[in-house]
Amino acid sequence: MEQAIQFLGDNLTMVYLLVFASYLGMEIISKVPTVLHTPLMSGANAVSGVVIIGAIILIRQADPTDFVVMILGVLGIILATINVVGGYAVTDRMLEMFKKRKKS
Amino acid sequence: MSTTTIILNYTYLISIVLFIIGLKKLSHPDTAKNGNLIAASGMGLAILASLIYPIEGANNNYVWIIIAMIIGGGIGFVVAKKVKMTAMPEMVSLFNGLGGASTMLISFVEFYNYPIAESPLNGQMITTVFALFVGSISFTGSMVAYGKLQGFLRDSLVLPFPQFINMALLILVVGLSVFTLIQPELNFNYVIILLALSLIYGVTFVTPIGGGDMPVVISLLNSFTGIGAALAGLIYGNQVMIFGGILVGAAGIILTILMCNAMNRSIFNVVIGGFSGSGKSSSGDGREEIVKEAMHNDLAIQLKYSQKVIVVPGYGLAVAQAQHTCHELESLLEGEGVDVKYAIHPVAGRMPGHMNVLLAEADVPYPKLLELDDANKEFPSTDIVLVVGANDVVNPAAKEDQGSPIYGMPILDVEQAKNVIVLKRSMNPGYAGIQNPLFFGEKTKMLFGDAKSSIQKLIEEVNNA
């Protein structure tokens, strides 16, 4: 338990970040018109692919002879990259249509 | 701290700012496209920084990372370019699940790497347990949601006592998590059982929820993936992951609440109550209901000589890919001096904004789209309402029948109009499995068949008339 409290103490800045980011996220989203909910959800989904950075750090620190770590980590990068690239590309396609309509 | 480290830490900060600006810009139609690009460039910058960030004694394994990113990027790009607009909601769910799976894998490896002889009771491991759980639910839950929207998992797949199973699983997971953490040494077998239970929980969590509620569930799972990414960020002390993850977590929750509000239900009601099971039985035997069928040529003439027509699109429009044909009919009627508008229910289709995206694809002018309240004001002065593949969002049971599972949900009150024409393939109830008394209404006529071919026939008849 002490270690857990210690962890919270050591990561105070992170906890601050957590609290303010939650508030900011809610503020940004609450002002979105219904029309943009699907693209926004898709865009937000792409952002949640930041977990790729975790996978990259994991592989960079990994021992290349440890196959379990390498296979799972590489798989983690692949899946997260699909999420990121696919997410942004799909969002872009949805928004392309909004743009075309605006011009016409 | 070396200069490189400092520069890269500030690069992370720039990425975070780009995420915020991107999401902010995504909330206005004019700037949305730029916003997405800005958010994407923030991600690119963050990935670049994480690749060159100095890590002491790291093996780097760049070859592996680059290969993995090329594979993932290639798959993601091709799939995103090929997917049909109608399948977007499923796609979002699928991508979301993969993000969750990545979180799950990372936290699993963290357990695997943990020195067995040490007590796992510390902040690092507590966070990792959470990340493992959240990532797993997001993974399997999104896959089930994907399956339900794709149609290969139907609502008829019912688990016995879903609430009981879910509660029992949740207690089991929490109990086992605590038990694993308080052991003097980390027992990896417990972690594997924990992983398995979490994966099962994701399935049992989403399975009992009706297909009509999938948008809400996807939004919720999207939020889970964000929280999972933030937790993983805590493990590595990475600010971009924490910030980006939480931003998405908060966004997903707000979006979920907005969707629930649109249906006048609470998240609790959606997750625990579920549409499933209820209502289906009521559509069986009982009263004889009279259905009037419309004829294409009659309807065409009626349309041509009316003042105002409102189209209510629903999922059927998406399935039949009828948006272009629908726009064609609209332009044709406009040419005849008919005022044609579209009434968009916030939860029409499978996602909020689903219909807007489809109609935008067909170049329907933006001012022609009416939101719920404006549309309801217009109905009393409307001659004909064309309900194209929408069902639950126009179901009068929502305001009349207190026993109905959708009672209280605001609907498009199409019965205020002089005539209602429902384009539908058959008399089957909608996705929520609830019978719709609108179909037997006095003003209602049914036009059976695929939405696209029905509208095509109408166009021909209007041209002939």
Short mmCIF file of C-alpha atoms in Angstrom, two decimals, chain A residues 36 39-40 43 47 88 91-100 102-103, chain B residues 17-43:
data_model
loop_
_atom_site.label_atom_id
_atom_site.label_comp_id
_atom_site.label_asym_id
_atom_site.label_seq_id
_atom_site.Cartn_x
_atom_site.Cartn_y
_atom_site.Cartn_z
CA LEU A 36 -20.11 15.85 -36.65
CA PRO A 39 -16.46 11.88 -37.70
CA LEU A 40 -15.52 13.15 -34.27
CA GLY A 43 -11.14 11.07 -35.04
CA VAL A 47 -6.17 9.62 -31.21
CA TYR A 88 -7.37 9.13 -39.49
CA THR A 91 -12.19 10.29 -40.64
CA ASP A 92 -10.63 12.13 -43.56
CA ARG A 93 -12.90 10.29 -45.99
CA MET A 94 -15.99 11.19 -43.98
CA LEU A 95 -14.99 14.84 -43.82
CA GLU A 96 -14.15 14.96 -47.51
CA MET A 97 -17.84 14.55 -48.11
CA PHE A 98 -18.73 17.40 -45.84
CA LYS A 99 -16.33 19.64 -47.70
CA LYS A 100 -17.71 18.74 -51.13
CA LYS A 102 -20.14 22.93 -48.66
CA LYS A 103 -18.82 24.01 -52.04
CA VAL B 17 -1.36 20.94 -28.26
CA LEU B 18 -1.93 19.65 -31.80
CA PHE B 19 -4.35 17.01 -30.44
CA ILE B 20 -6.32 19.69 -28.60
CA ILE B 21 -6.44 22.07 -31.57
CA GLY B 22 -7.32 19.15 -33.85
CA LEU B 23 -10.24 17.95 -31.74
CA LYS B 24 -11.42 21.53 -31.28
CA LYS B 25 -11.40 22.13 -35.03
CA LEU B 26 -13.18 18.81 -35.57
CA SER B 27 -16.19 20.33 -33.86
CA HIS B 28 -16.98 22.79 -36.68
CA PRO B 29 -18.00 21.65 -40.17
CA ASP B 30 -15.76 24.22 -41.88
CA THR B 31 -12.60 23.40 -40.01
CA ALA B 32 -13.18 19.70 -39.37
CA LYS B 33 -11.02 18.41 -42.19
CA ASN B 34 -8.10 20.57 -41.10
CA GLY B 35 -8.68 19.50 -37.54
CA ASN B 36 -8.29 15.87 -38.45
CA LEU B 37 -5.04 16.59 -40.29
CA ILE B 38 -3.74 18.59 -37.35
CA ALA B 39 -4.54 15.78 -34.93
CA ALA B 40 -2.87 13.32 -37.31
CA SER B 41 0.26 15.44 -37.54
CA GLY B 42 0.34 15.59 -33.75
CA MET B 43 0.30 11.81 -33.74
#
